[in-house]
mmCIF file of C-alpha atoms in Angstrom:
data_model
loop_
_atom_site.group_PDB
_atom_site.id
_atom_site.type_symbol
_atom_site.label_atom_id
_atom_site.label_comp_id
_atom_site.label_asym_id
_atom_site.label_seq_id
_atom_site.Cartn_x
_atom_site.Cartn_y
_atom_site.Cartn_z
ATOM 1 C CA UNK A 1 20.578 0.578 -7.093
ATOM 2 C CA UNK A 2 18.085 -1.194 -9.113
ATOM 3 C CA UNK A 3 20.880 -3.638 -9.669
ATOM 4 C CA UNK A 4 21.375 -4.145 -5.894
ATOM 5 C CA UNK A 5 17.386 -3.739 -5.140
ATOM 6 C CA UNK A 6 16.815 -7.048 -7.904
ATOM 7 C CA UNK A 7 19.936 -8.869 -6.082
ATOM 8 C CA UNK A 8 18.293 -8.404 -2.776
ATOM 9 C CA UNK A 9 14.855 -8.880 -4.287
ATOM 10 C CA UNK A 10 16.171 -12.189 -5.970
ATOM 11 C CA UNK A 11 17.626 -13.652 -3.076
ATOM 12 C CA UNK A 12 14.155 -12.781 -0.745
ATOM 13 C CA UNK A 13 12.368 -15.020 -3.305
ATOM 14 C CA UNK A 14 14.649 -17.800 -3.276
ATOM 15 C CA UNK A 15 13.958 -17.387 0.544
ATOM 16 C CA UNK A 16 10.080 -16.510 -0.031
ATOM 17 C CA UNK A 17 9.830 -20.125 -2.328
ATOM 18 C CA UNK A 18 12.072 -21.862 -0.022
ATOM 19 C CA UNK A 19 9.768 -21.450 2.875
ATOM 20 C CA UNK A 20 7.284 -22.217 0.190
ATOM 21 C CA UNK A 21 8.358 -25.167 -0.275
ATOM 22 C CA UNK A 22 9.702 -26.063 3.691
ATOM 23 C CA UNK A 23 6.083 -25.730 4.389
ATOM 24 C CA UNK A 24 4.354 -27.901 1.763
ATOM 25 C CA UNK A 25 6.543 -30.871 2.460
ATOM 26 C CA UNK A 26 6.421 -31.819 5.858
ATOM 27 C CA UNK A 27 2.787 -29.248 6.891
ATOM 28 C CA UNK A 28 -1.183 -30.540 6.116
ATOM 29 C CA UNK A 29 -2.057 -29.730 2.348
ATOM 30 C CA UNK A 30 -1.824 -25.996 0.920
ATOM 31 C CA UNK A 31 -5.496 -25.828 0.278
ATOM 32 C CA UNK A 32 -6.984 -26.693 3.602
ATOM 33 C CA UNK A 33 -8.490 -24.610 5.634
ATOM 34 C CA UNK A 34 -7.458 -22.860 8.624
ATOM 35 C CA UNK A 35 -10.776 -20.750 9.691
ATOM 36 C CA UNK A 36 -13.561 -19.872 7.843
ATOM 37 C CA UNK A 37 -14.252 -16.338 7.296
ATOM 38 C CA UNK A 38 -16.960 -14.649 8.759
ATOM 39 C CA UNK A 39 -20.201 -14.061 6.967
ATOM 40 C CA UNK A 40 -18.271 -15.299 3.107
ATOM 41 C CA UNK A 41 -18.150 -18.191 1.510
ATOM 42 C CA UNK A 42 -14.302 -17.592 1.578
ATOM 43 C CA UNK A 43 -12.317 -19.706 4.080
ATOM 44 C CA UNK A 44 -8.361 -18.881 5.541
ATOM 45 C CA UNK A 45 -6.582 -21.494 3.994
ATOM 46 C CA UNK A 46 -2.929 -23.178 5.072
ATOM 47 C CA UNK A 47 -1.519 -21.148 1.806
ATOM 48 C CA UNK A 48 -2.122 -17.983 3.311
ATOM 49 C CA UNK A 49 -0.711 -18.998 6.167
ATOM 50 C CA UNK A 50 2.415 -20.748 4.557
ATOM 51 C CA UNK A 51 2.753 -17.028 2.131
ATOM 52 C CA UNK A 52 2.445 -14.746 5.512
ATOM 53 C CA UNK A 53 5.655 -16.793 7.359
ATOM 54 C CA UNK A 54 7.614 -17.497 3.825
ATOM 55 C CA UNK A 55 6.878 -13.792 3.454
ATOM 56 C CA UNK A 56 8.195 -12.643 7.391
ATOM 57 C CA UNK A 57 11.210 -14.369 6.988
ATOM 58 C CA UNK A 58 12.184 -12.760 3.897
ATOM 59 C CA UNK A 59 11.433 -9.357 4.514
ATOM 60 C CA UNK A 60 13.482 -9.276 7.329
ATOM 61 C CA UNK A 61 16.343 -10.819 5.558
ATOM 62 C CA UNK A 62 15.548 -8.135 2.638
ATOM 63 C CA UNK A 63 15.260 -5.230 5.227
ATOM 64 C CA UNK A 64 18.921 -6.353 6.370
ATOM 65 C CA UNK A 65 20.160 -6.840 2.977
ATOM 66 C CA UNK A 66 18.734 -3.576 1.451
ATOM 67 C CA UNK A 67 19.870 -1.450 4.975
ATOM 68 C CA UNK A 68 23.446 -2.652 4.404
ATOM 69 C CA UNK A 69 23.768 -2.668 0.324
ATOM 70 C CA UNK A 70 21.525 -1.425 -1.412
ATOM 71 C CA UNK A 71 20.884 1.736 0.127
ATOM 72 C CA UNK A 72 23.028 2.590 2.550
ATOM 73 C CA UNK A 73 21.229 3.350 5.279
ATOM 74 C CA UNK A 74 22.620 1.723 8.532
ATOM 75 C CA UNK A 75 24.722 4.598 9.461
ATOM 76 C CA UNK A 76 21.885 7.328 8.286
ATOM 77 C CA UNK A 77 18.850 5.926 10.556
ATOM 78 C CA UNK A 78 17.735 3.808 13.998
ATOM 79 C CA UNK A 79 17.319 -0.342 12.777
ATOM 80 C CA UNK A 80 13.470 -0.187 13.726
ATOM 81 C CA UNK A 81 13.156 3.377 12.536
ATOM 82 C CA UNK A 82 13.499 1.856 9.076
ATOM 83 C CA UNK A 83 11.826 -1.617 9.644
ATOM 84 C CA UNK A 84 8.756 -0.687 10.748
ATOM 85 C CA UNK A 85 7.863 1.180 6.810
ATOM 86 C CA UNK A 86 9.617 -1.201 5.130
ATOM 87 C CA UNK A 87 7.196 -3.971 6.869
ATOM 88 C CA UNK A 88 4.223 -1.960 6.633
ATOM 89 C CA UNK A 89 5.531 -1.477 3.087
ATOM 90 C CA UNK A 90 5.891 -5.225 2.666
ATOM 91 C CA UNK A 91 2.726 -6.179 4.480
ATOM 92 C CA UNK A 92 0.755 -4.151 2.219
ATOM 93 C CA UNK A 93 2.733 -6.407 -0.864
ATOM 94 C CA UNK A 94 1.722 -9.629 1.093
ATOM 95 C CA UNK A 95 -1.668 -8.528 1.705
ATOM 96 C CA UNK A 96 -2.235 -7.668 -2.694
ATOM 97 C CA UNK A 97 0.235 -11.179 -2.986
ATOM 98 C CA UNK A 98 -2.003 -12.969 -0.941
ATOM 99 C CA UNK A 99 -5.265 -11.242 -3.280
ATOM 100 C CA UNK A 100 -3.538 -12.979 -6.457
ATOM 101 C CA UNK A 101 -2.257 -16.173 -5.029
ATOM 102 C CA UNK A 102 -6.232 -16.865 -3.451
ATOM 103 C CA UNK A 103 -7.825 -16.141 -7.133
ATOM 104 C CA UNK A 104 -4.940 -18.551 -8.499
ATOM 105 C CA UNK A 105 -5.638 -21.234 -6.485
ATOM 106 C CA UNK A 106 -9.600 -20.513 -6.185
ATOM 107 C CA UNK A 107 -11.027 -22.915 -8.825
ATOM 108 C CA UNK A 108 -14.011 -20.228 -9.893
ATOM 109 C CA UNK A 109 -11.315 -17.410 -10.232
ATOM 110 C CA UNK A 110 -11.151 -16.375 -14.028
ATOM 111 C CA UNK A 111 -7.848 -16.872 -13.713
ATOM 112 C CA UNK A 112 -7.507 -20.046 -11.474
ATOM 113 C CA UNK A 113 -4.104 -21.795 -12.543
ATOM 114 C CA UNK A 114 -5.936 -24.718 -14.509
ATOM 115 C CA UNK A 115 -5.514 -27.633 -12.869
ATOM 116 C CA UNK A 116 -5.294 -29.811 -15.896
ATOM 117 C CA UNK A 117 -1.879 -28.993 -16.260
ATOM 118 C CA UNK A 118 -1.243 -27.783 -12.701
ATOM 119 C CA UNK A 119 -1.718 -31.096 -11.559
ATOM 120 C CA UNK A 120 0.543 -31.553 -8.279
ATOM 121 C CA UNK A 121 2.346 -34.484 -9.922
ATOM 122 C CA UNK A 122 5.339 -33.632 -10.472
ATOM 123 C CA UNK A 123 6.694 -30.177 -8.076
ATOM 124 C CA UNK A 124 6.883 -27.619 -10.988
ATOM 125 C CA UNK A 125 3.258 -29.023 -10.950
ATOM 126 C CA UNK A 126 1.605 -27.467 -7.803
ATOM 127 C CA UNK A 127 -0.336 -24.964 -8.160
ATOM 128 C CA UNK A 128 0.869 -23.305 -5.055
ATOM 129 C CA UNK A 129 4.384 -22.967 -5.867
ATOM 130 C CA UNK A 130 3.104 -20.760 -9.242
ATOM 131 C CA UNK A 131 0.643 -18.912 -7.441
ATOM 132 C CA UNK A 132 3.464 -17.742 -4.766
ATOM 133 C CA UNK A 133 5.490 -16.960 -7.334
ATOM 134 C CA UNK A 134 3.520 -15.109 -9.785
ATOM 135 C CA UNK A 135 2.682 -12.948 -7.038
ATOM 136 C CA UNK A 136 5.876 -12.454 -5.932
ATOM 137 C CA UNK A 137 6.242 -10.987 -9.270
ATOM 138 C CA UNK A 138 3.296 -9.106 -9.432
ATOM 139 C CA UNK A 139 4.377 -7.221 -5.715
ATOM 140 C CA UNK A 140 8.324 -6.766 -6.160
ATOM 141 C CA UNK A 141 7.589 -3.741 -8.680
ATOM 142 C CA UNK A 142 5.287 -2.142 -6.039
ATOM 143 C CA UNK A 143 7.478 -2.288 -3.711
ATOM 144 C CA UNK A 144 10.883 -1.301 -4.482
ATOM 145 C CA UNK A 145 9.102 1.981 -5.763
ATOM 146 C CA UNK A 146 7.512 2.859 -2.598
ATOM 147 C CA UNK A 147 10.593 1.637 -0.539
ATOM 148 C CA UNK A 148 12.894 3.868 -2.436
ATOM 149 C CA UNK A 149 11.026 6.361 -3.329
ATOM 150 C CA UNK A 150 9.636 6.859 0.909
ATOM 151 C CA UNK A 151 11.355 3.721 3.710
ATOM 152 C CA UNK A 152 14.865 4.387 2.973
ATOM 153 C CA UNK A 153 14.422 8.454 2.165
ATOM 154 C CA UNK A 154 11.725 9.642 4.486
ATOM 155 C CA UNK A 155 13.358 8.124 7.678
ATOM 156 C CA UNK A 156 17.156 9.665 6.108
ATOM 157 C CA UNK A 157 14.586 13.099 5.692
ATOM 158 C CA UNK A 158 16.156 13.655 2.489
ATOM 159 C CA UNK A 159 14.814 15.176 -0.615
ATOM 160 C CA UNK A 160 15.369 14.193 -4.979
ATOM 161 C CA UNK A 161 18.682 16.209 -4.636
ATOM 162 C CA UNK A 162 20.246 14.443 -2.416
ATOM 163 C CA UNK A 163 19.530 11.652 -3.613
ATOM 164 C CA UNK A 164 20.535 12.836 -7.117
ATOM 165 C CA UNK A 165 24.490 14.051 -5.389
ATOM 166 C CA UNK A 166 24.857 10.670 -3.417
ATOM 167 C CA UNK A 167 24.262 8.632 -6.836
ATOM 168 C CA UNK A 168 27.003 11.129 -8.472
ATOM 169 C CA UNK A 169 29.048 10.478 -5.445
ATOM 170 C CA UNK A 170 28.267 6.925 -5.735
ATOM 171 C CA UNK A 171 29.070 6.456 -9.116
ATOM 172 C CA UNK A 172 32.273 8.813 -9.516
ATOM 173 C CA UNK A 173 35.103 6.696 -9.964
ATOM 174 C CA UNK A 174 37.862 6.549 -6.673
ATOM 175 C CA UNK A 175 41.080 8.508 -7.416
ATOM 176 C CA UNK A 176 44.244 5.807 -6.606
ATOM 177 C CA UNK A 177 45.813 6.507 -3.417
ATOM 178 C CA UNK A 178 49.723 7.809 -4.738
ATOM 179 C CA UNK A 179 47.363 10.814 -7.464
ATOM 180 C CA UNK A 180 45.727 12.442 -4.774
ATOM 181 C CA UNK A 181 46.300 16.397 -4.447
ATOM 182 C CA UNK A 182 47.810 18.034 -1.241
#
């Protein structure tokens, strides 16, 4: 199950990074200010908007693939019943990811990406791409755990014993058609 989740997650990373790349190429500069945050020295920047859009597209893609393939829950629960918790988990991870991105992109942050290295001279030296990728790497393990333990289990009322039984059934080799007992 972890391998399948990882493959789906990998596809989600590609979808996410593609949307980030597309927004960066066709939209204004990602560090442009969208709106100041009242009573603070901070602002919402376009990279926050781009990342949130990328999250929404990747989250929907990951949900559908996880539902059908990883957790095989399509027969057990209604789409909206599982998507709500999945989106809630993803949104929580997205908020954490936006925090990580902000720390990586803000030049005054102790973990800011070094702008002498990430100077935007090439695509691989674009700080926003690296901040997006690093934030994904930080949030994926958290998302997996919460989705495994809550989203796809709680909606169906599955207990730990049921999961163990399902794993045994999933891993048991299928009998050849001609060797079944009567």
